[in-house]
Each structure stands twice: as C-alpha cells, then as structure tokens.
Tab-separated table of C-alpha atoms in Angstrom:
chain	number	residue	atom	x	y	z
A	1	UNK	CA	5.326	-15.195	-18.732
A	2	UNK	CA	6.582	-14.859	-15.085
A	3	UNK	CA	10.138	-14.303	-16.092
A	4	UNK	CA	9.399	-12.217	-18.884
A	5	UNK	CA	7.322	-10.007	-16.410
A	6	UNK	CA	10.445	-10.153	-14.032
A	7	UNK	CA	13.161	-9.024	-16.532
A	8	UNK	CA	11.181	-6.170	-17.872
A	9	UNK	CA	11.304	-5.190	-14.337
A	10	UNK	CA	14.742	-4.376	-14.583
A	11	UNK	CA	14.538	-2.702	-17.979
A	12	UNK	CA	15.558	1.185	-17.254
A	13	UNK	CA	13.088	2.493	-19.856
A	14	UNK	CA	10.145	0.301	-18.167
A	15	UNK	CA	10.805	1.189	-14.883
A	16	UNK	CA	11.201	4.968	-15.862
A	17	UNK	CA	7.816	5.008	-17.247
A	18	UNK	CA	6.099	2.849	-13.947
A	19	UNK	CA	8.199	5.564	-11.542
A	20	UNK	CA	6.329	8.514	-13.568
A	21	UNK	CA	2.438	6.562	-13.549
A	22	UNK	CA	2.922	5.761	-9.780
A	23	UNK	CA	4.513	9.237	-8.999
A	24	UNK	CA	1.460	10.836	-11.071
A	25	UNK	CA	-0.748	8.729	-9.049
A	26	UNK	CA	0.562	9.442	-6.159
A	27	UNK	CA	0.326	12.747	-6.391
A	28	UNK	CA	-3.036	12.250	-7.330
A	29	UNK	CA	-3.575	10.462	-4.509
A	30	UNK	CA	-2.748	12.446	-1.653
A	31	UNK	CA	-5.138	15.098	-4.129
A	32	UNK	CA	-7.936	12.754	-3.040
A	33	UNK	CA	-7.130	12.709	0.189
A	34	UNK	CA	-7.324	16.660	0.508
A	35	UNK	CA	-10.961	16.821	1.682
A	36	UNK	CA	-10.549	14.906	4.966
A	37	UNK	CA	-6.660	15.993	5.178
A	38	UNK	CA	-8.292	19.570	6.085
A	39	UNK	CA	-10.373	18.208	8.743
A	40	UNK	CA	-7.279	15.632	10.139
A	41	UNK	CA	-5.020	16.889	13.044
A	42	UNK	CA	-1.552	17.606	11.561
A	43	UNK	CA	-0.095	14.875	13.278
A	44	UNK	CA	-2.316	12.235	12.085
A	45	UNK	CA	-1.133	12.917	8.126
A	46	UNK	CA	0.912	10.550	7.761
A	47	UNK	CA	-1.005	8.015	8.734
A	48	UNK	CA	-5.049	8.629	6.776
A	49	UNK	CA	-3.541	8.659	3.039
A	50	UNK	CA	-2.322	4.704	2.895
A	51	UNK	CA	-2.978	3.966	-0.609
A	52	UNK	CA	-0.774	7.379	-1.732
A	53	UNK	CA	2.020	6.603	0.755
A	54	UNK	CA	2.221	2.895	-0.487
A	55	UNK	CA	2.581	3.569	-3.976
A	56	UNK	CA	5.362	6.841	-2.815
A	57	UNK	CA	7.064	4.109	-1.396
A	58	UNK	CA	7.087	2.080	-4.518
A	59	UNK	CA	8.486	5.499	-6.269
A	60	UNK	CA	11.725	5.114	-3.975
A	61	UNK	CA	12.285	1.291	-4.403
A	62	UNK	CA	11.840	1.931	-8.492
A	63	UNK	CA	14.391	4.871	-8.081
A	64	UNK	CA	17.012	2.689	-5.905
A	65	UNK	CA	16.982	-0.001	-8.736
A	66	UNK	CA	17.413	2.668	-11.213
A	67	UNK	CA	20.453	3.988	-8.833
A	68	UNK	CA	21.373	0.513	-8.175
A	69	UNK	CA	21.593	1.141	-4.229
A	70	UNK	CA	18.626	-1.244	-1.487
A	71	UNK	CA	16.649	-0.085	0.956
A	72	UNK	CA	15.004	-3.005	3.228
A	73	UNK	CA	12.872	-0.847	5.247
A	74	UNK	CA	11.041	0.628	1.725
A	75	UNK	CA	11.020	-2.526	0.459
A	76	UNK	CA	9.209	-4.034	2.994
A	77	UNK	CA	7.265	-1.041	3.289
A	78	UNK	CA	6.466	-0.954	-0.250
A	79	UNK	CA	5.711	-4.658	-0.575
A	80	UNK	CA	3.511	-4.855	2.379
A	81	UNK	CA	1.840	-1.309	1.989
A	82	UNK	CA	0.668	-1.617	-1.914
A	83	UNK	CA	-0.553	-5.478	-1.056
A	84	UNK	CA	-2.874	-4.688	2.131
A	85	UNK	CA	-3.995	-1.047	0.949
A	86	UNK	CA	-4.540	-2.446	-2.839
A	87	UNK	CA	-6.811	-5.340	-1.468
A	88	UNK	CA	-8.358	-3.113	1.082
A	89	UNK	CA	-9.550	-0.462	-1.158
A	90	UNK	CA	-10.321	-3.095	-3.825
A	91	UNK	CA	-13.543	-4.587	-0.805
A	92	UNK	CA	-14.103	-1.596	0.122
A	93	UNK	CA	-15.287	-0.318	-3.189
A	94	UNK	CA	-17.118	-3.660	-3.950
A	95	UNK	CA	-18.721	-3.095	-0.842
A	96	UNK	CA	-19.955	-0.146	-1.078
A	97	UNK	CA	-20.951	-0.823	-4.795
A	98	UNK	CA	-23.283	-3.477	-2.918
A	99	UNK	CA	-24.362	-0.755	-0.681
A	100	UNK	CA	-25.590	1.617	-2.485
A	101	UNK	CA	-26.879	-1.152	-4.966
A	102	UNK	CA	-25.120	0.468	-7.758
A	103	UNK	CA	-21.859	0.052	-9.505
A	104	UNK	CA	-19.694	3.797	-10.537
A	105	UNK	CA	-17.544	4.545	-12.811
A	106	UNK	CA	-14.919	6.232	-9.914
A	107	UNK	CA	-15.538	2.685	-8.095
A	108	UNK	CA	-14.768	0.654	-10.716
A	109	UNK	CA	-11.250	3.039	-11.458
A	110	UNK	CA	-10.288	2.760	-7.927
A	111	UNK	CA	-11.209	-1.194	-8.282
A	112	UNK	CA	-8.322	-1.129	-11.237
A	113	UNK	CA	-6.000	1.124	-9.950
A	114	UNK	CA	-5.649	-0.493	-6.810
A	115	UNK	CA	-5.610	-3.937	-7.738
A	116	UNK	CA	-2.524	-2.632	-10.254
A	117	UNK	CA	-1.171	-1.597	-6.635
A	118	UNK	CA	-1.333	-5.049	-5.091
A	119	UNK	CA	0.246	-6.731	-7.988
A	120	UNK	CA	2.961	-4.179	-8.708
A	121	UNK	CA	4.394	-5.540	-5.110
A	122	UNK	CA	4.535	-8.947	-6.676
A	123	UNK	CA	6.815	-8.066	-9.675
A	124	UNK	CA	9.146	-6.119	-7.401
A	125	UNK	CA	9.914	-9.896	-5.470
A	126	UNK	CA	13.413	-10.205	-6.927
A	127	UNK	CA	14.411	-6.905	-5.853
A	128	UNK	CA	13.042	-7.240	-2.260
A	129	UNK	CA	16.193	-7.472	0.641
A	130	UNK	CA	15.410	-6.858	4.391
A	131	UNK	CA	17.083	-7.951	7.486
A	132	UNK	CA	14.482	-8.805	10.800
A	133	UNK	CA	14.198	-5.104	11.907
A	134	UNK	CA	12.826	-3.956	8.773
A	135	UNK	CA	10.325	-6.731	9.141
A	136	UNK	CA	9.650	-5.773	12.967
A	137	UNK	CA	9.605	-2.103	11.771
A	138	UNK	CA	6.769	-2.772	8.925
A	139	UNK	CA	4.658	-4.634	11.447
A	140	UNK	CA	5.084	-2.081	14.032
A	141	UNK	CA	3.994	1.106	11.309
A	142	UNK	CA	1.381	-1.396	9.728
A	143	UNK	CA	-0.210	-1.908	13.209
A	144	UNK	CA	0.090	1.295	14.512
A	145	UNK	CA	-1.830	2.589	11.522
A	146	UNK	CA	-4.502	0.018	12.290
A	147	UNK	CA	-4.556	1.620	15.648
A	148	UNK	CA	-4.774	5.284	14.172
A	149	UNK	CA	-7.322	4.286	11.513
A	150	UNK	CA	-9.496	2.187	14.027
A	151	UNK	CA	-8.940	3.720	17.594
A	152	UNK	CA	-8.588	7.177	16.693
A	153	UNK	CA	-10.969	6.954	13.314
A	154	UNK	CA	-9.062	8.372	10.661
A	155	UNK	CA	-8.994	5.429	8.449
A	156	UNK	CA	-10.297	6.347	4.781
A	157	UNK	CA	-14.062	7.285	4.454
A	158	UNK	CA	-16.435	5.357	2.734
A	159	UNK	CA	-19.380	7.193	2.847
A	160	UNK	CA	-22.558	4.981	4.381
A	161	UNK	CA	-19.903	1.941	4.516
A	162	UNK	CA	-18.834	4.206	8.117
A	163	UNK	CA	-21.241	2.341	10.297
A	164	UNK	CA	-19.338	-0.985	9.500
A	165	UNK	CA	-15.967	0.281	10.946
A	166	UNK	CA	-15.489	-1.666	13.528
A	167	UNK	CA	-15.990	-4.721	10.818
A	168	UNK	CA	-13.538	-2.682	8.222
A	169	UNK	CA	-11.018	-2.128	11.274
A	170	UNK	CA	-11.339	-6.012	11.776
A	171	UNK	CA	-10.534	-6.784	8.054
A	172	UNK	CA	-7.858	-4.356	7.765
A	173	UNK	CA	-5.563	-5.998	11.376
A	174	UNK	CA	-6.341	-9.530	9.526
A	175	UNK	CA	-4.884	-7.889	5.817
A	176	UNK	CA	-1.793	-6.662	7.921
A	177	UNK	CA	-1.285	-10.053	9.384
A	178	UNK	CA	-1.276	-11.661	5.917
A	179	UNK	CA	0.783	-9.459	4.574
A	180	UNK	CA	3.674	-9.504	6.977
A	181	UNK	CA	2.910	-13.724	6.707
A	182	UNK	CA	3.572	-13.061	2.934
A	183	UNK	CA	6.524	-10.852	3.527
A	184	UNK	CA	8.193	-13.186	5.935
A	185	UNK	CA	7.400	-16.277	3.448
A	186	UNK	CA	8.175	-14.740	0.344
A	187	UNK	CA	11.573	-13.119	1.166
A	188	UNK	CA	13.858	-16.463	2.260
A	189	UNK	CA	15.580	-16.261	5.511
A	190	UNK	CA	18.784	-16.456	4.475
A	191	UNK	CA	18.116	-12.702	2.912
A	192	UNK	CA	16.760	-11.781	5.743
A	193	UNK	CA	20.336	-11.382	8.003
C-alpha cells in the first residue's frame, strides 16, 4: 500500500490535481485568516497564517517535481510546516470541541483538512533532499514563529481556548522540536551534505 501511495506520488496527473486542492486551499486559507490579518501589524503577516503558508509551501515542492528541479529549504519547510501546523490545529479543534462541550461541523472540517496536511508531508518522503543549513534554517523560522505566536501573541485564535496560551505556546515549541527530530531522522545523513 506504501509503495503504491509513493509511486502515485510521482504520477504527473496526480500531482496536478493535489497542486490545484492545496493551492485552492491555500488560498482559502489565508481567506480565513483575513479577520485577524486586518488587526495584525504588516510585518507580523508572514508569520500568523501557518497552516496556509505550510500547505503554499507544499504547492512549490509539488511544482519542482513536476519541473523536475529540488529545493531543500521548501522541502524542509514543507515537511516540517504541514506536520506541526496539521497536528496543531488538529488539538486545537478537539480542544476547543471539549470546551465548548460541543462538537461543529467547521471543527470537524478543519479536524480533516488538517490531518490531510500532516500526512501529505509523509508521502512527499522520497522527494525530500536538504543539506544542514536548510535544517538549521527550518528550526530557526519554526522557532522564531513560536516566538512571534507566543511572545508577541499572534498565534491563531481560538476563541475561549485564548486563556490557555501559555499551555498552547508550550505544545506548539514541543511540536517544533519533534518535527525537526523527525526531519533530521527521516531524511538519512548521507542526503543531508
């Protein structure tokens, strides 16, 4: 099943049709994001729509295997972006369905659509080629956008699930830990030159 899964990743007409669905949702995406984009300081954008900016980054690797070119540093990004903001959003909207003691329909779409995010990293494995300063690179923006999230509180709003940020900002440096462990462990050192 694994292989299967892995070759149809390199099928043109499949990965056409997952650029378009993760283009469309990432437009959609940053759409989402418009409400507290208007109240955000211009030079925090790039850093308070994650999920959006993961799966853009996804866009690019899918269109460098369709132009048959690599880049490390959107790999890595990619890989490590659509894992930790796929989980993240994932608790958060089990969280808040606890919450609010109630489970909704937009919860339970952002449930699927994000855990499609954290998986879609997975399949992209065999493409995935960095050297060490796209590694230190991804762990630099991943932390710094901790920082900006968590210091300067522009991290994602969650309605009443705010008062817990300091707990949220303690999950999400712990999810960008793993995921640079998984990054480092999944891509084999002799790739990474």
């Amino acid at each position: 099943m694994i292989h299967y899964l892995y070759q149809l990743m390199y099928n043109r007409i499949f990965l056409i049709l997952l650029f378009i669905s993760n283009f469309l949702g990432t437009i959609y995406g940053y759409y989402w994001y418009r409400g507290q984009l208007s109240v955000t300081e211009w030079y925090f954008y790039p850093f308070v729509p994650d999920s959006p900016t993961a799966t853009l980054f996804l866009c690019i690797v899918i269109l460098a295997i369709l132009f048959n070119k690599k880049y490390g540093l959107i790999d890595a990004l990619a890989f490590t972006t659509l894992i930790k903001y796929g989980v993240w959003a994932v608790i958060m909207n089990f969280l808040y369905f606890i919450e609010i003691n109630m489970i909704t329909p937009v919860g339970v779409m952002l449930i699927f659509s994000h855990s499609i995010m954290a998986l879609q990293a997975f399949l992209f494995l065999p493409h995935l080629e960095i050297k060490p300063w796209h590694f230190y690179v991804t762990a630099f923006w991943l932390f710094h956008n901790d920082v900006i999230d968590y210091v300067y509180m522009q991290y994602p709003k969650y309605g009443s699930l705010d008062r817990f940020s300091d707990h949220i900002g303690y999950l999400s440096f712990w999810l960008t830990v793993i995921v640079l462990i998984l990054l480092k462990t999944l891509v084999p050192i002799n790739r990474m030159r």
